[in-house]
Structures are given as structure tokens and as C-alpha cells.
Amino acid sequence: MLIREGDNFLEMIAAPGNPQYDTGVSFEIKVQSFGFTGQGSMYVDDLSLKSFYEQLQKLENQRQGKVELSSMPLQVWLKICSIDSLGHMALFGRISRWEVVLRCEHILEFGFSFDPTLLPSIVKYFETVVSGRFNL
């Protein structure tokens, strides 16, 4: 999935979790926001992912409100929300990684607006992820 507005973008690529240990989904994430870039990964359990998808459908239909998704552990969080009464949308988030040897957390917080006509394709992407029909 790609959300792009000008030079700013968020790319998420899903992969299934390990069935021996979990039933969630892992995502590889790349972000570029106003010249800053970062990448990371996140794991989301099935229940949280389904709830996010259902809220995302509601956001698409009403064009008001917000939806949030966060990883376990909290290394990544994403929020898609309306930013005015006209239904304009924005994406906010945070990617972080703890460096054990240096005992230092690397963090990228980002935010940018995007064309609300992208919402149907975002919903469709998460529908395929929730249903388990995504390509590896």
C-alpha cells in the first residue's frame, strides 16, 4: 500500500506472522516526510488489525474522525484522520527502534495531508490483509 502526496509517502508491505507463535501480520514500513526518511517494521495482532479495518471503513464512508494502528511492542504507530469539516485527510505516525549497544532510541515522527480519494484503495488494501489474501 502506498499513500503519497508530492514527495511525502508511507509504504506498507504486509507479511503473515509466524503461525507457530502468532496469528498476526507483520508490516515493513517506509516513510518520507518533508525530507526526513525512515523505515521499520511492525507486528499487529489479528484483533487489532480487524478493528482498525472496521474503523477505516467508517472513516471512508463518513470522511470524519480518525483511526489509529500501533505495533506490539510500540515501535510504530499510525493515525489517519480528517483535518477539517470538508473531509480532507492527513496521516501521522511514528517509527522508532531501540539500539541496544548504544542505549539510544532512534525516532522519526511524521505527518502530511493526502488526497481523500485514496481512502477506498487504503480500505481495499486492509481488506485483503485482514482476509489473509495478500501476496507474500
PDB file of C-alpha atoms in Angstrom:
ATOM      1  CA  MET A   1       0.000   0.000   0.000  1.00  0.00           C
ATOM      2  CA  LEU A   2       1.257   3.454  -0.849  1.00  0.00           C
ATOM      3  CA  ILE A   3      -0.064   6.779   0.417  1.00  0.00           C
ATOM      4  CA  ARG A   4       1.680   9.574  -1.466  1.00  0.00           C
ATOM      5  CA  GLU A   5       1.280  13.326  -1.585  1.00  0.00           C
ATOM      6  CA  GLY A   6       4.038  15.086  -3.513  1.00  0.00           C
ATOM      7  CA  ASP A   7       7.400  13.936  -2.143  1.00  0.00           C
ATOM      8  CA  ASN A   8       5.822  12.610   1.071  1.00  0.00           C
ATOM      9  CA  PHE A   9       4.823   8.966   1.286  1.00  0.00           C
ATOM     10  CA  LEU A  10       4.086   5.982   3.504  1.00  0.00           C
ATOM     11  CA  GLU A  11       4.577   2.498   2.083  1.00  0.00           C
ATOM     12  CA  MET A  12       3.404  -0.610   3.954  1.00  0.00           C
ATOM     13  CA  ILE A  13       4.046  -4.177   2.820  1.00  0.00           C
ATOM     14  CA  ALA A  14       2.321  -6.980   4.733  1.00  0.00           C
ATOM     15  CA  ALA A  15       3.585 -10.483   5.506  1.00  0.00           C
ATOM     16  CA  PRO A  16       1.886 -13.132   7.651  1.00  0.00           C
ATOM     17  CA  GLY A  17       3.014 -13.698  11.201  1.00  0.00           C
ATOM     18  CA  ASN A  18       4.652 -16.977  12.180  1.00  0.00           C
ATOM     19  CA  PRO A  19       1.783 -19.482  12.686  1.00  0.00           C
ATOM     20  CA  GLN A  20       3.771 -21.343  15.355  1.00  0.00           C
ATOM     21  CA  TYR A  21       3.815 -18.270  17.574  1.00  0.00           C
ATOM     22  CA  ASP A  22       1.086 -15.880  16.479  1.00  0.00           C
ATOM     23  CA  THR A  23      -1.669 -15.187  14.007  1.00  0.00           C
ATOM     24  CA  GLY A  24      -0.983 -11.520  13.406  1.00  0.00           C
ATOM     25  CA  VAL A  25       0.524  -9.659  10.496  1.00  0.00           C
ATOM     26  CA  SER A  26       3.936  -8.063  10.112  1.00  0.00           C
ATOM     27  CA  PHE A  27       4.434  -4.931   8.039  1.00  0.00           C
ATOM     28  CA  GLU A  28       7.574  -3.447   6.553  1.00  0.00           C
ATOM     29  CA  ILE A  29       7.204   0.322   6.516  1.00  0.00           C
ATOM     30  CA  LYS A  30       8.991   3.089   4.632  1.00  0.00           C
ATOM     31  CA  VAL A  31       8.276   6.771   5.202  1.00  0.00           C
ATOM     32  CA  GLN A  32       9.395  10.019   3.657  1.00  0.00           C
ATOM     33  CA  SER A  33       8.033  13.221   5.137  1.00  0.00           C
ATOM     34  CA  PHE A  34       9.300  16.695   4.290  1.00  0.00           C
ATOM     35  CA  GLY A  35      12.822  15.463   3.571  1.00  0.00           C
ATOM     36  CA  PHE A  36      13.091  13.052   6.504  1.00  0.00           C
ATOM     37  CA  THR A  37      13.101   9.329   5.776  1.00  0.00           C
ATOM     38  CA  GLY A  38      12.863   6.195   7.858  1.00  0.00           C
ATOM     39  CA  GLN A  39      11.947   2.563   7.731  1.00  0.00           C
ATOM     40  CA  GLY A  40      10.965  -0.066  10.208  1.00  0.00           C
ATOM     41  CA  SER A  41       8.706  -2.983  10.850  1.00  0.00           C
ATOM     42  CA  MET A  42       5.630  -3.546  12.940  1.00  0.00           C
ATOM     43  CA  TYR A  43       3.622  -6.523  14.148  1.00  0.00           C
ATOM     44  CA  VAL A  44      -0.145  -6.188  14.616  1.00  0.00           C
ATOM     45  CA  ASP A  45      -2.332  -8.886  16.161  1.00  0.00           C
ATOM     46  CA  ASP A  46      -5.399 -10.026  14.212  1.00  0.00           C
ATOM     47  CA  LEU A  47      -7.943  -8.491  16.585  1.00  0.00           C
ATOM     48  CA  SER A  48      -6.337  -5.023  16.446  1.00  0.00           C
ATOM     49  CA  LEU A  49      -5.994  -5.243  12.678  1.00  0.00           C
ATOM     50  CA  LYS A  50      -9.660  -6.165  12.220  1.00  0.00           C
ATOM     51  CA  SER A  51     -10.752  -3.316  14.491  1.00  0.00           C
ATOM     52  CA  PHE A  52      -8.566  -0.873  12.532  1.00  0.00           C
ATOM     53  CA  TYR A  53     -10.057  -2.089   9.255  1.00  0.00           C
ATOM     54  CA  GLU A  54     -13.628  -1.650  10.519  1.00  0.00           C
ATOM     55  CA  GLN A  55     -12.881   1.865  11.770  1.00  0.00           C
ATOM     56  CA  LEU A  56     -11.169   2.661   8.463  1.00  0.00           C
ATOM     57  CA  GLN A  57     -14.338   1.669   6.579  1.00  0.00           C
ATOM     58  CA  LYS A  58     -16.320   4.056   8.773  1.00  0.00           C
ATOM     59  CA  LEU A  59     -13.792   6.853   8.165  1.00  0.00           C
ATOM     60  CA  GLU A  60     -14.040   6.308   4.420  1.00  0.00           C
ATOM     61  CA  ASN A  61     -17.849   6.485   4.494  1.00  0.00           C
ATOM     62  CA  GLN A  62     -18.165   9.496   6.802  1.00  0.00           C
ATOM     63  CA  ARG A  63     -14.932  11.364   5.963  1.00  0.00           C
ATOM     64  CA  GLN A  64     -14.827  12.480   9.607  1.00  0.00           C
ATOM     65  CA  GLY A  65     -12.951  11.088  12.591  1.00  0.00           C
ATOM     66  CA  LYS A  66      -9.729   9.152  12.994  1.00  0.00           C
ATOM     67  CA  VAL A  67      -8.309   5.636  13.017  1.00  0.00           C
ATOM     68  CA  GLU A  68      -5.133   4.506  14.735  1.00  0.00           C
ATOM     69  CA  LEU A  69      -2.924   1.450  14.428  1.00  0.00           C
ATOM     70  CA  SER A  70       0.024   0.611  16.653  1.00  0.00           C
ATOM     71  CA  SER A  71       2.532  -2.199  16.814  1.00  0.00           C
ATOM     72  CA  MET A  72       3.432  -4.594  19.577  1.00  0.00           C
ATOM     73  CA  PRO A  73       5.784  -3.565  21.078  1.00  0.00           C
ATOM     74  CA  LEU A  74       5.075   0.117  20.495  1.00  0.00           C
ATOM     75  CA  GLN A  75       7.719   0.813  17.853  1.00  0.00           C
ATOM     76  CA  VAL A  76       5.316   2.126  15.242  1.00  0.00           C
ATOM     77  CA  TRP A  77       2.002   3.955  15.396  1.00  0.00           C
ATOM     78  CA  LEU A  78      -0.073   5.389  12.575  1.00  0.00           C
ATOM     79  CA  LYS A  79      -3.092   7.668  12.560  1.00  0.00           C
ATOM     80  CA  ILE A  80      -5.294   8.590   9.601  1.00  0.00           C
ATOM     81  CA  CYS A  81      -7.717  11.402  10.337  1.00  0.00           C
ATOM     82  CA  SER A  82      -9.903  14.103   8.886  1.00  0.00           C
ATOM     83  CA  ILE A  83      -8.402  17.542   9.362  1.00  0.00           C
ATOM     84  CA  ASP A  84     -11.438  19.695   8.597  1.00  0.00           C
ATOM     85  CA  SER A  85     -15.197  19.555   8.106  1.00  0.00           C
ATOM     86  CA  LEU A  86     -14.736  19.120   4.337  1.00  0.00           C
ATOM     87  CA  GLY A  87     -13.194  15.663   4.740  1.00  0.00           C
ATOM     88  CA  HIS A  88      -9.581  16.483   3.917  1.00  0.00           C
ATOM     89  CA  MET A  89      -7.290  13.764   5.295  1.00  0.00           C
ATOM     90  CA  ALA A  90      -3.884  13.529   6.920  1.00  0.00           C
ATOM     91  CA  LEU A  91      -1.567  10.770   8.027  1.00  0.00           C
ATOM     92  CA  PHE A  92       0.509  10.997  11.203  1.00  0.00           C
ATOM     93  CA  GLY A  93       2.873   8.476  12.688  1.00  0.00           C
ATOM     94  CA  ARG A  94       5.999   7.462  14.488  1.00  0.00           C
ATOM     95  CA  ILE A  95       8.663   4.873  13.719  1.00  0.00           C
ATOM     96  CA  SER A  96      11.263   4.007  16.332  1.00  0.00           C
ATOM     97  CA  ARG A  97      13.922   1.450  17.039  1.00  0.00           C
ATOM     98  CA  TRP A  98      15.950   0.884  20.190  1.00  0.00           C
ATOM     99  CA  GLU A  99      19.694   0.471  19.637  1.00  0.00           C
ATOM    100  CA  VAL A 100      20.816  -1.870  22.414  1.00  0.00           C
ATOM    101  CA  VAL A 101      24.585  -1.306  22.238  1.00  0.00           C
ATOM    102  CA  LEU A 102      24.329   2.486  22.189  1.00  0.00           C
ATOM    103  CA  ARG A 103      21.295   2.504  24.504  1.00  0.00           C
ATOM    104  CA  CYS A 104      19.665   5.008  22.203  1.00  0.00           C
ATOM    105  CA  GLU A 105      16.218   5.209  20.634  1.00  0.00           C
ATOM    106  CA  HIS A 106      16.057   6.352  17.005  1.00  0.00           C
ATOM    107  CA  ILE A 107      12.757   8.061  16.220  1.00  0.00           C
ATOM    108  CA  LEU A 108      11.034   9.559  13.193  1.00  0.00           C
ATOM    109  CA  GLU A 109       7.713  11.309  13.760  1.00  0.00           C
ATOM    110  CA  PHE A 110       5.915  12.413  10.627  1.00  0.00           C
ATOM    111  CA  GLY A 111       2.732  13.876   9.247  1.00  0.00           C
ATOM    112  CA  PHE A 112       1.337  15.022   5.926  1.00  0.00           C
ATOM    113  CA  SER A 113      -2.013  15.550   4.250  1.00  0.00           C
ATOM    114  CA  PHE A 114      -3.160  13.362   1.374  1.00  0.00           C
ATOM    115  CA  ASP A 115      -5.907  13.227  -1.222  1.00  0.00           C
ATOM    116  CA  PRO A 116      -9.045  11.707   0.385  1.00  0.00           C
ATOM    117  CA  THR A 117      -9.818   9.865  -2.857  1.00  0.00           C
ATOM    118  CA  LEU A 118      -7.031   7.461  -1.780  1.00  0.00           C
ATOM    119  CA  LEU A 119      -9.191   6.165   1.090  1.00  0.00           C
ATOM    120  CA  PRO A 120     -11.011   3.476  -0.964  1.00  0.00           C
ATOM    121  CA  SER A 121      -7.707   1.919  -2.051  1.00  0.00           C
ATOM    122  CA  ILE A 122      -6.403   2.037   1.544  1.00  0.00           C
ATOM    123  CA  VAL A 123      -9.568   0.287   2.748  1.00  0.00           C
ATOM    124  CA  LYS A 124      -9.248  -2.303  -0.042  1.00  0.00           C
ATOM    125  CA  TYR A 125      -5.631  -2.995   0.929  1.00  0.00           C
ATOM    126  CA  PHE A 126      -6.517  -3.624   4.560  1.00  0.00           C
ATOM    127  CA  GLU A 127      -9.478  -5.764   3.479  1.00  0.00           C
ATOM    128  CA  THR A 128      -7.062  -8.093   1.664  1.00  0.00           C
ATOM    129  CA  VAL A 129      -4.673  -8.093   4.641  1.00  0.00           C
ATOM    130  CA  VAL A 130      -7.430  -8.875   7.162  1.00  0.00           C
ATOM    131  CA  SER A 131      -8.746 -11.673   4.942  1.00  0.00           C
ATOM    132  CA  GLY A 132      -5.247 -13.134   4.524  1.00  0.00           C
ATOM    133  CA  ARG A 133      -5.332 -12.861   0.710  1.00  0.00           C
ATOM    134  CA  PHE A 134      -2.276 -10.648   0.317  1.00  0.00           C
ATOM    135  CA  ASN A 135       0.749 -11.749  -1.736  1.00  0.00           C
ATOM    136  CA  LEU A 136       3.998 -12.580   0.012  1.00  0.00           C
TER     137      LEU A 136
END
